[in-house]
PDB file of C-alpha atoms in Angstrom:
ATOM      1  CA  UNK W   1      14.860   5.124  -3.141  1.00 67.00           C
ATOM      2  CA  UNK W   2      14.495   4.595   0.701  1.00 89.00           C
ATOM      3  CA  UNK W   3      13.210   1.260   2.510  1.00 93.00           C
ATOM      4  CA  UNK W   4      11.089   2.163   5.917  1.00 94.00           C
ATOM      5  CA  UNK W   5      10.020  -0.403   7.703  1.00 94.00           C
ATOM      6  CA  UNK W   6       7.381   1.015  10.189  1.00 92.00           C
ATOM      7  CA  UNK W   7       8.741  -0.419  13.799  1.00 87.00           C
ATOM      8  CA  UNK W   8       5.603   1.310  15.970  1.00 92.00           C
ATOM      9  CA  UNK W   9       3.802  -0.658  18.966  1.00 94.00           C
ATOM     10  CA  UNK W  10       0.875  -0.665  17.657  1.00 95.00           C
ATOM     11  CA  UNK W  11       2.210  -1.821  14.323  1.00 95.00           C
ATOM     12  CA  UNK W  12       3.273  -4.650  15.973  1.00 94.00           C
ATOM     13  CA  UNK W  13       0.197  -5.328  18.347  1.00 95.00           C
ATOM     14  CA  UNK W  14      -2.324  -5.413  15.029  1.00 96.00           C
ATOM     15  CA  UNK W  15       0.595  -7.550  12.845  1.00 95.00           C
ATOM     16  CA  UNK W  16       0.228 -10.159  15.662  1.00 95.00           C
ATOM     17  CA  UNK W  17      -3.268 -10.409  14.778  1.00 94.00           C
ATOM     18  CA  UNK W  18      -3.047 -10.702  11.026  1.00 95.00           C
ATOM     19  CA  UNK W  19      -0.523 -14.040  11.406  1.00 95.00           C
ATOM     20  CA  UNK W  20      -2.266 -16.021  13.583  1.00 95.00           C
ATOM     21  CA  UNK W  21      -4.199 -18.586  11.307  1.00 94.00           C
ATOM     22  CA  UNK W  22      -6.887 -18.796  14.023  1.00 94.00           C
ATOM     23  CA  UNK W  23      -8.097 -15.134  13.935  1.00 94.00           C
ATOM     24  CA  UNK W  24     -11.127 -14.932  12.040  1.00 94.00           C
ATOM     25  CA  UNK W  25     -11.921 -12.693   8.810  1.00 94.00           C
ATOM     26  CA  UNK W  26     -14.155 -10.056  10.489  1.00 95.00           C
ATOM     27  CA  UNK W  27     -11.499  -9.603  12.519  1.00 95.00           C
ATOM     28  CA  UNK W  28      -8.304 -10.093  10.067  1.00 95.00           C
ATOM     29  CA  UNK W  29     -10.177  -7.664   8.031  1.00 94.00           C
ATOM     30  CA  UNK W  30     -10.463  -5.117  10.633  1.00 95.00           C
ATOM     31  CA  UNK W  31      -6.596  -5.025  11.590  1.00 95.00           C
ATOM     32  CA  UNK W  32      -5.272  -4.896   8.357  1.00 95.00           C
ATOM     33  CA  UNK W  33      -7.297  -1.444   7.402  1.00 95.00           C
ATOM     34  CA  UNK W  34      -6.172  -0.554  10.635  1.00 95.00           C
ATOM     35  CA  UNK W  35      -3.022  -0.674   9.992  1.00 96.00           C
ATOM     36  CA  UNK W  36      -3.004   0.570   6.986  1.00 95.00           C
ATOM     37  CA  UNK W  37      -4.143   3.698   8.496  1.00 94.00           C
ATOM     38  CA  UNK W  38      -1.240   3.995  10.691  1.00 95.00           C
ATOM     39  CA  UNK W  39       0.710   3.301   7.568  1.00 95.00           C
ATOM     40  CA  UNK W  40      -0.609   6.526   5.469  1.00 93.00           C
ATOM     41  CA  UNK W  41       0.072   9.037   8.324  1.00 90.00           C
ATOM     42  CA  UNK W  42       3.877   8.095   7.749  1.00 90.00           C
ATOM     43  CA  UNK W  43       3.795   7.420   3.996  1.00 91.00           C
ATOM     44  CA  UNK W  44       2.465  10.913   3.383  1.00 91.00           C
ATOM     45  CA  UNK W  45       4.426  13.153   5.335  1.00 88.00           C
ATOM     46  CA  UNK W  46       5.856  14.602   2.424  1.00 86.00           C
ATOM     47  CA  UNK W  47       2.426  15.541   0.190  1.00 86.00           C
ATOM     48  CA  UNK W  48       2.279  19.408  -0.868  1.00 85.00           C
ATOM     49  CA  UNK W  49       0.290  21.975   0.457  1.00 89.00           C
ATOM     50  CA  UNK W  50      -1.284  24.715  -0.262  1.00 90.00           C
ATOM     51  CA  UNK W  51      -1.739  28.294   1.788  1.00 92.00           C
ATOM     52  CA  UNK W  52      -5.679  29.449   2.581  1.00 93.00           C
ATOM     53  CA  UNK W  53      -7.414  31.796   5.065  1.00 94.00           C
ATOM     54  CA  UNK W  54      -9.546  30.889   7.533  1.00 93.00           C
ATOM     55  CA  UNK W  55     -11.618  32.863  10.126  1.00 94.00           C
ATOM     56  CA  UNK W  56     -11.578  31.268  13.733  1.00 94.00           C
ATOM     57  CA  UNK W  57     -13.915  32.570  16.158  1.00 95.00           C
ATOM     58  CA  UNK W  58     -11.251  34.894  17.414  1.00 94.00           C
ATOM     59  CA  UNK W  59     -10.174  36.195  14.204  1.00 95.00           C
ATOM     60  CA  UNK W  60      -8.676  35.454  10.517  1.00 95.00           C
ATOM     61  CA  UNK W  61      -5.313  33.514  10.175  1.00 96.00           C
ATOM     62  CA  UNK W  62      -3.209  31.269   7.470  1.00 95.00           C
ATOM     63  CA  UNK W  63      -4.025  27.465   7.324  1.00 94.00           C
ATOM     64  CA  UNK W  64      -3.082  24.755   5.101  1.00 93.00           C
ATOM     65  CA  UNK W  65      -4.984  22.191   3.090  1.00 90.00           C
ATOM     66  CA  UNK W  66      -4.075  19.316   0.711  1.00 88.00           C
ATOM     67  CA  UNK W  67      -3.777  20.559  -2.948  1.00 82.00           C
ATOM     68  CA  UNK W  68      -7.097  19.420  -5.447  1.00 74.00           C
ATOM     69  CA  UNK W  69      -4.972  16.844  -6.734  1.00 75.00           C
ATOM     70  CA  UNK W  70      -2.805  15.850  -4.195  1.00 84.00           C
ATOM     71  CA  UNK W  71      -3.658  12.440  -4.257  1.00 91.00           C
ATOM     72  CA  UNK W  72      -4.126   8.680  -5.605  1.00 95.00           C
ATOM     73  CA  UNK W  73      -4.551   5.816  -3.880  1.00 96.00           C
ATOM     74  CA  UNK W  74      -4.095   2.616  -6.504  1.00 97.00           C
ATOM     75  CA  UNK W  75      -4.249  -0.722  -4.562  1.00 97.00           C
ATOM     76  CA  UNK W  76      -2.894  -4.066  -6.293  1.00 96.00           C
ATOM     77  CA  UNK W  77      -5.851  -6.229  -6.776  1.00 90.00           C
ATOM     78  CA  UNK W  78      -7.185  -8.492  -4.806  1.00 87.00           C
ATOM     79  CA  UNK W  79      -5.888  -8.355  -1.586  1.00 92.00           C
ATOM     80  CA  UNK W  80      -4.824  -4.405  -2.137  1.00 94.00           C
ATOM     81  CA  UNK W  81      -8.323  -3.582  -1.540  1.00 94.00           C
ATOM     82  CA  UNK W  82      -8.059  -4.317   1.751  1.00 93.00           C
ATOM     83  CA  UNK W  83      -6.230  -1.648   2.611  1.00 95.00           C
ATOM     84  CA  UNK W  84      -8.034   1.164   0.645  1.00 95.00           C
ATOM     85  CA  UNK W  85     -10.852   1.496   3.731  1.00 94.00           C
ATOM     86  CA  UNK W  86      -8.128   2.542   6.133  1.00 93.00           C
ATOM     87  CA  UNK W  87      -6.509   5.116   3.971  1.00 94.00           C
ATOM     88  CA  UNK W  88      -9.926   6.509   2.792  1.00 94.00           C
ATOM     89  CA  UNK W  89     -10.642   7.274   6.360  1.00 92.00           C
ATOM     90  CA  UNK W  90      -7.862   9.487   6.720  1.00 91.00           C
ATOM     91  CA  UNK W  91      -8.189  10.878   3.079  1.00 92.00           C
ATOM     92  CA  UNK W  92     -11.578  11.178   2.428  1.00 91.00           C
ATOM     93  CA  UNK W  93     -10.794  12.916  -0.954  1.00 90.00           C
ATOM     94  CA  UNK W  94      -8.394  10.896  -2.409  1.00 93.00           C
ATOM     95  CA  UNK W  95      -9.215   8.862  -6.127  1.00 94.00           C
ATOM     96  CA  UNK W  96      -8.948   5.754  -6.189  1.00 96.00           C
ATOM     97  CA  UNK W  97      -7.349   3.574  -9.098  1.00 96.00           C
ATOM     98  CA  UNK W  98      -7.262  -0.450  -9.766  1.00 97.00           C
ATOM     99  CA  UNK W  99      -4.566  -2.640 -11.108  1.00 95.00           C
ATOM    100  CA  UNK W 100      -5.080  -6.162 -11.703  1.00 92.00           C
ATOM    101  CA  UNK W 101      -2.051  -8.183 -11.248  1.00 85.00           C
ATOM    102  CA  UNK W 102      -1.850 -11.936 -10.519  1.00 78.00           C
ATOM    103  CA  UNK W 103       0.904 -14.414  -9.830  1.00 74.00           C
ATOM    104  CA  UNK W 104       1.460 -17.276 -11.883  1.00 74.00           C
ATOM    105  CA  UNK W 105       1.879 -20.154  -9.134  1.00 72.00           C
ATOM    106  CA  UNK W 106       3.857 -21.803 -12.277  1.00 73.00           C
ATOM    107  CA  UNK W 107       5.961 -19.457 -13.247  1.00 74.00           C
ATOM    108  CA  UNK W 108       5.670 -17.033 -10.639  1.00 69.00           C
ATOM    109  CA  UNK W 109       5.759 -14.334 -13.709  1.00 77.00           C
ATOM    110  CA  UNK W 110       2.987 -11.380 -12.789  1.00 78.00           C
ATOM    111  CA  UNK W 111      -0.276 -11.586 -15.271  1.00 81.00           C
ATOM    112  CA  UNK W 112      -1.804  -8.534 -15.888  1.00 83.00           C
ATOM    113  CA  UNK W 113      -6.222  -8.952 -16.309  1.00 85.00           C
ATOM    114  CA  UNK W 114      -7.577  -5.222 -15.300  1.00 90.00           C
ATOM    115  CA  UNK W 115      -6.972  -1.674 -14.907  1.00 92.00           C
ATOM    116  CA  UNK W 116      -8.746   1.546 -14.603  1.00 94.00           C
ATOM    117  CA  UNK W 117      -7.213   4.575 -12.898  1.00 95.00           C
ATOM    118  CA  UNK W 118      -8.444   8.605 -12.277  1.00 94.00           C
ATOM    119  CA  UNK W 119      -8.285  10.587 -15.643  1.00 93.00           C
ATOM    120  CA  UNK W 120      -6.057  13.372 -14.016  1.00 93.00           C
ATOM    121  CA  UNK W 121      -3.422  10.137 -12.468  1.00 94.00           C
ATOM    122  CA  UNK W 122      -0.489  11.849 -13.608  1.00 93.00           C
ATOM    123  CA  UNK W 123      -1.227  14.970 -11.784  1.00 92.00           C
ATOM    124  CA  UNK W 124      -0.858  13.213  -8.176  1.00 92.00           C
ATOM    125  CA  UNK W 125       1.089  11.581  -5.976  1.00 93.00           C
ATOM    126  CA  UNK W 126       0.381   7.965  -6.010  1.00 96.00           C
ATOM    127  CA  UNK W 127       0.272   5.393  -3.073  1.00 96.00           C
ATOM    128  CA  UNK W 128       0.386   1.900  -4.909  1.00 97.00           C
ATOM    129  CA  UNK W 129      -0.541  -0.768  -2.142  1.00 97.00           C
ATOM    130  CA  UNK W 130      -0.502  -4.098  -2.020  1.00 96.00           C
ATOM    131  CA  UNK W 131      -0.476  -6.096   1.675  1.00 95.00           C
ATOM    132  CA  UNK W 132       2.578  -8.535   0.965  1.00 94.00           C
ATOM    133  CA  UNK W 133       5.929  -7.704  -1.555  1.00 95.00           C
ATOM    134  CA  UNK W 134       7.352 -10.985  -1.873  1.00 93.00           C
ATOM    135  CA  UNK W 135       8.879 -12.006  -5.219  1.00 92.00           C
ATOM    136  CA  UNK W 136       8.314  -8.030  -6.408  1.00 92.00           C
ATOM    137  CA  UNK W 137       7.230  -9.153  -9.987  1.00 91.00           C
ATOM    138  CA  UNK W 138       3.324  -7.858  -9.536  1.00 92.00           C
ATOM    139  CA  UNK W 139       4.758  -4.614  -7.779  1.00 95.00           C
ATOM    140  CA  UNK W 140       7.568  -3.665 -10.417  1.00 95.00           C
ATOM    141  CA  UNK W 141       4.318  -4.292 -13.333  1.00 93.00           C
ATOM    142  CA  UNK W 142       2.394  -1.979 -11.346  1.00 95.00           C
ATOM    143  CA  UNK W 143       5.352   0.385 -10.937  1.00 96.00           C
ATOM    144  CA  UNK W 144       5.880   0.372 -14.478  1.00 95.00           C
ATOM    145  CA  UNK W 145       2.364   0.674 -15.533  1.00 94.00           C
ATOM    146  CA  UNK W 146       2.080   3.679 -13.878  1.00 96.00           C
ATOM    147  CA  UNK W 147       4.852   5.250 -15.234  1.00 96.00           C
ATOM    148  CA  UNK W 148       3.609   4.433 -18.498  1.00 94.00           C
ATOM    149  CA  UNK W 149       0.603   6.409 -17.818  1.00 94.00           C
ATOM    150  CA  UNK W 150       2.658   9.861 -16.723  1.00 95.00           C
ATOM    151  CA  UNK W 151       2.928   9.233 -13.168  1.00 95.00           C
ATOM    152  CA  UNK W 152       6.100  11.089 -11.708  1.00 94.00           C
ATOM    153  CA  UNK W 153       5.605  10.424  -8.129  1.00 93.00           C
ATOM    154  CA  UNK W 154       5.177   6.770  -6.711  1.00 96.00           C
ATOM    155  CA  UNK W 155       5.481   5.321  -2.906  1.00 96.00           C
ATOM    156  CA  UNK W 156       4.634   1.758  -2.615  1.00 97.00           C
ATOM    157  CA  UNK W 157       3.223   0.476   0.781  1.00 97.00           C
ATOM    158  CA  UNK W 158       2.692  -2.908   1.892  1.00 96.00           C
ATOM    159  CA  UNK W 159       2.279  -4.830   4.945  1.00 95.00           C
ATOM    160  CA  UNK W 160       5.055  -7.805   5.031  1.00 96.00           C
ATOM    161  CA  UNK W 161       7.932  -7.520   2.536  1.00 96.00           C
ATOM    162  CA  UNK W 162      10.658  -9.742   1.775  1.00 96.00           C
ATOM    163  CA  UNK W 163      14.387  -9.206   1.736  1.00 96.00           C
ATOM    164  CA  UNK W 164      14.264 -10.419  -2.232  1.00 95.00           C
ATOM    165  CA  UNK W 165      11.457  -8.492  -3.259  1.00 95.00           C
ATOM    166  CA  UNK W 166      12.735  -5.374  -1.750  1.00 96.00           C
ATOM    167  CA  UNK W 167      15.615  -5.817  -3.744  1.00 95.00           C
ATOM    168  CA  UNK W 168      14.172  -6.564  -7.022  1.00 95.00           C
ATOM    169  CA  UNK W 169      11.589  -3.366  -6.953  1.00 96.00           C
ATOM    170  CA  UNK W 170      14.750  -1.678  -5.423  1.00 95.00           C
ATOM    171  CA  UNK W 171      16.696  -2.808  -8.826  1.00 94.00           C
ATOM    172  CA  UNK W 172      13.900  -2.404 -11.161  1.00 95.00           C
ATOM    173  CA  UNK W 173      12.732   1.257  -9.664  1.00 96.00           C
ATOM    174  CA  UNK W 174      15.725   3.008  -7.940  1.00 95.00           C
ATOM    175  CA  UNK W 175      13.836   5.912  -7.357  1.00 95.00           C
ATOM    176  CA  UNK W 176      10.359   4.386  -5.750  1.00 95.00           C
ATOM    177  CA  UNK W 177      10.010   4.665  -2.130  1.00 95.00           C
ATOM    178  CA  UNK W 178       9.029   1.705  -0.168  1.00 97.00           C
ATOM    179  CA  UNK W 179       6.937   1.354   3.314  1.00 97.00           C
ATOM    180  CA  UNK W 180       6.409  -1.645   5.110  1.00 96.00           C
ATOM    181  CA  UNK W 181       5.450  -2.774   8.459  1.00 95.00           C
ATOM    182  CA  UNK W 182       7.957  -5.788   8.760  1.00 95.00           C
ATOM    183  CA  UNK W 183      10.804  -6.760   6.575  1.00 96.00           C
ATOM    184  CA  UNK W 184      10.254 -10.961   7.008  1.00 96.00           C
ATOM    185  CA  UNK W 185      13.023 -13.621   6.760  1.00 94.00           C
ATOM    186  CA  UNK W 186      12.769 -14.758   2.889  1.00 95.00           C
ATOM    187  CA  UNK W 187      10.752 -16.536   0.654  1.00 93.00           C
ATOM    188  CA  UNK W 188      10.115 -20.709   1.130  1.00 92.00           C
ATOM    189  CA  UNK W 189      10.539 -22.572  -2.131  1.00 88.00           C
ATOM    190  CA  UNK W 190       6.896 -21.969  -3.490  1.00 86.00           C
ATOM    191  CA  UNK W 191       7.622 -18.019  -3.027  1.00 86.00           C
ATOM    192  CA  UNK W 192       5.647 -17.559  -0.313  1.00 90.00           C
ATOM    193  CA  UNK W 193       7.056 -14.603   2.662  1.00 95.00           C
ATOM    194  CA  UNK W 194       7.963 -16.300   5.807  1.00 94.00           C
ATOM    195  CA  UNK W 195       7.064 -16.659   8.393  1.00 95.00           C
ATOM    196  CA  UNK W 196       4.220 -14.216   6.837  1.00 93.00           C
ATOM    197  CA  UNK W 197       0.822 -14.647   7.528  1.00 93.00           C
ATOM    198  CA  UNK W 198      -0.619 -17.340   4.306  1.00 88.00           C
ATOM    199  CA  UNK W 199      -2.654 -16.017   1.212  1.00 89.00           C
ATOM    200  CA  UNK W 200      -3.334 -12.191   2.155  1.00 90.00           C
ATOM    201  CA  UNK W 201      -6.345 -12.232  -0.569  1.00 88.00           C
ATOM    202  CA  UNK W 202      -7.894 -15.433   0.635  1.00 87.00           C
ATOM    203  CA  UNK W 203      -8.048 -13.896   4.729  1.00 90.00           C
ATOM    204  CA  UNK W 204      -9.259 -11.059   4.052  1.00 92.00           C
ATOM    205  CA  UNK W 205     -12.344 -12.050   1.529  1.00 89.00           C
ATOM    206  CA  UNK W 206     -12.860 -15.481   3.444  1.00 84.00           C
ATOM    207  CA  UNK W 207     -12.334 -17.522   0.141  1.00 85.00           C
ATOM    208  CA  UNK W 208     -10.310 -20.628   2.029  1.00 68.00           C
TER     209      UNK W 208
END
């Protein structure tokens, strides 16, 4: 498995935006598909595909196009959904799957309340996303859900990731990919990424 962290200038410019408790959610919700969308072009360089002939206006040659199935785009609910817009803009033709994963502020163990995911999931590549990997626990149930449902090909993305749960996905998944747009200092005593930018979920949906 391979860590990226996305270092790019405009990575950087948007991430500003997003942890700065005085930006508003119109505009919090904005960067973050935004940056997702810079995200995808990286985290896909690798999808397959396939050889076709087209005519331009001067005459027929070979192009390439993304196979039927090349792809699944399964955010992390709640706060994954933010980042579905951004990637959808890119791939219009990608499916889209949910997985409902919360954290226990108690135990900080991952609860599992809802899933639904494309019939043919197995077939594609999947981008599992989620905007913040902190203690790893919700993204290692994903992980393995998806596995459990025939899924051979995995890359997680997320936004702000910390050194621990890099290394617990890294532990539990050796052969998952990971992309993120900063690697943070650690996690503070409640589990929360810091210096981060608070409660993805709540920011983006305007719920505190």
């Amino acid at each position: 498995m391979a860590i990226t962290e996305l270092k790019h200038p405009l990575i950087e410019h948007k991430l500003t935006y997003l942890r700065d408790k005085n930006t508003d959610t119109k505009t919090f919700r904005e960067n973050l598909n935004e940056i997702a969308k810079l995200m995808i072009y990286e985290t896909t360089k690798d999808l397959e595909l396939e050889e076709i002939e087209v005519e331009t206006p001067i005459q027929k040659t070979k192009g390439y196009v993304l196979k039927d199935k090349a792809i699944a785009v399964v955010p992390i609910l709640r706060a994954g959904l933010g980042m579905v817009d951004g990637i959808l803009s890119l791939i219009p033709t990608a499916k889209v799957g949910h997985i409902g994963v919360y954290r226990d502020e108690e135990t900080m163990q991952p609860v599992y309340y809802y899933c639904k995911l494309p019939t043919d999931i197995a077939d594609r590549k999947v981008i599992l996303v989620d905007p913040m990997l902190a203690t790893g626990g919700s993204a290692i149930y994903a992980i393995d859900y998806l596995k459990n449902a025939g899924v051979k090909n995995i890359t997680f993305m997320c936004l702000i990731s910390a050194p621990e749960g890099l290394k617990k996905v890294q532990d539990a998944h050796p052969d998952i990919d990971i992309y993120t747009a900063k690697i943070d200092e650690k996690l503070n005593e409640k589990c929360y990424i810091i210096p981060g930018l608070g409660d993805c979920g709540d920011r983006i949906f305007g719920t505190k």
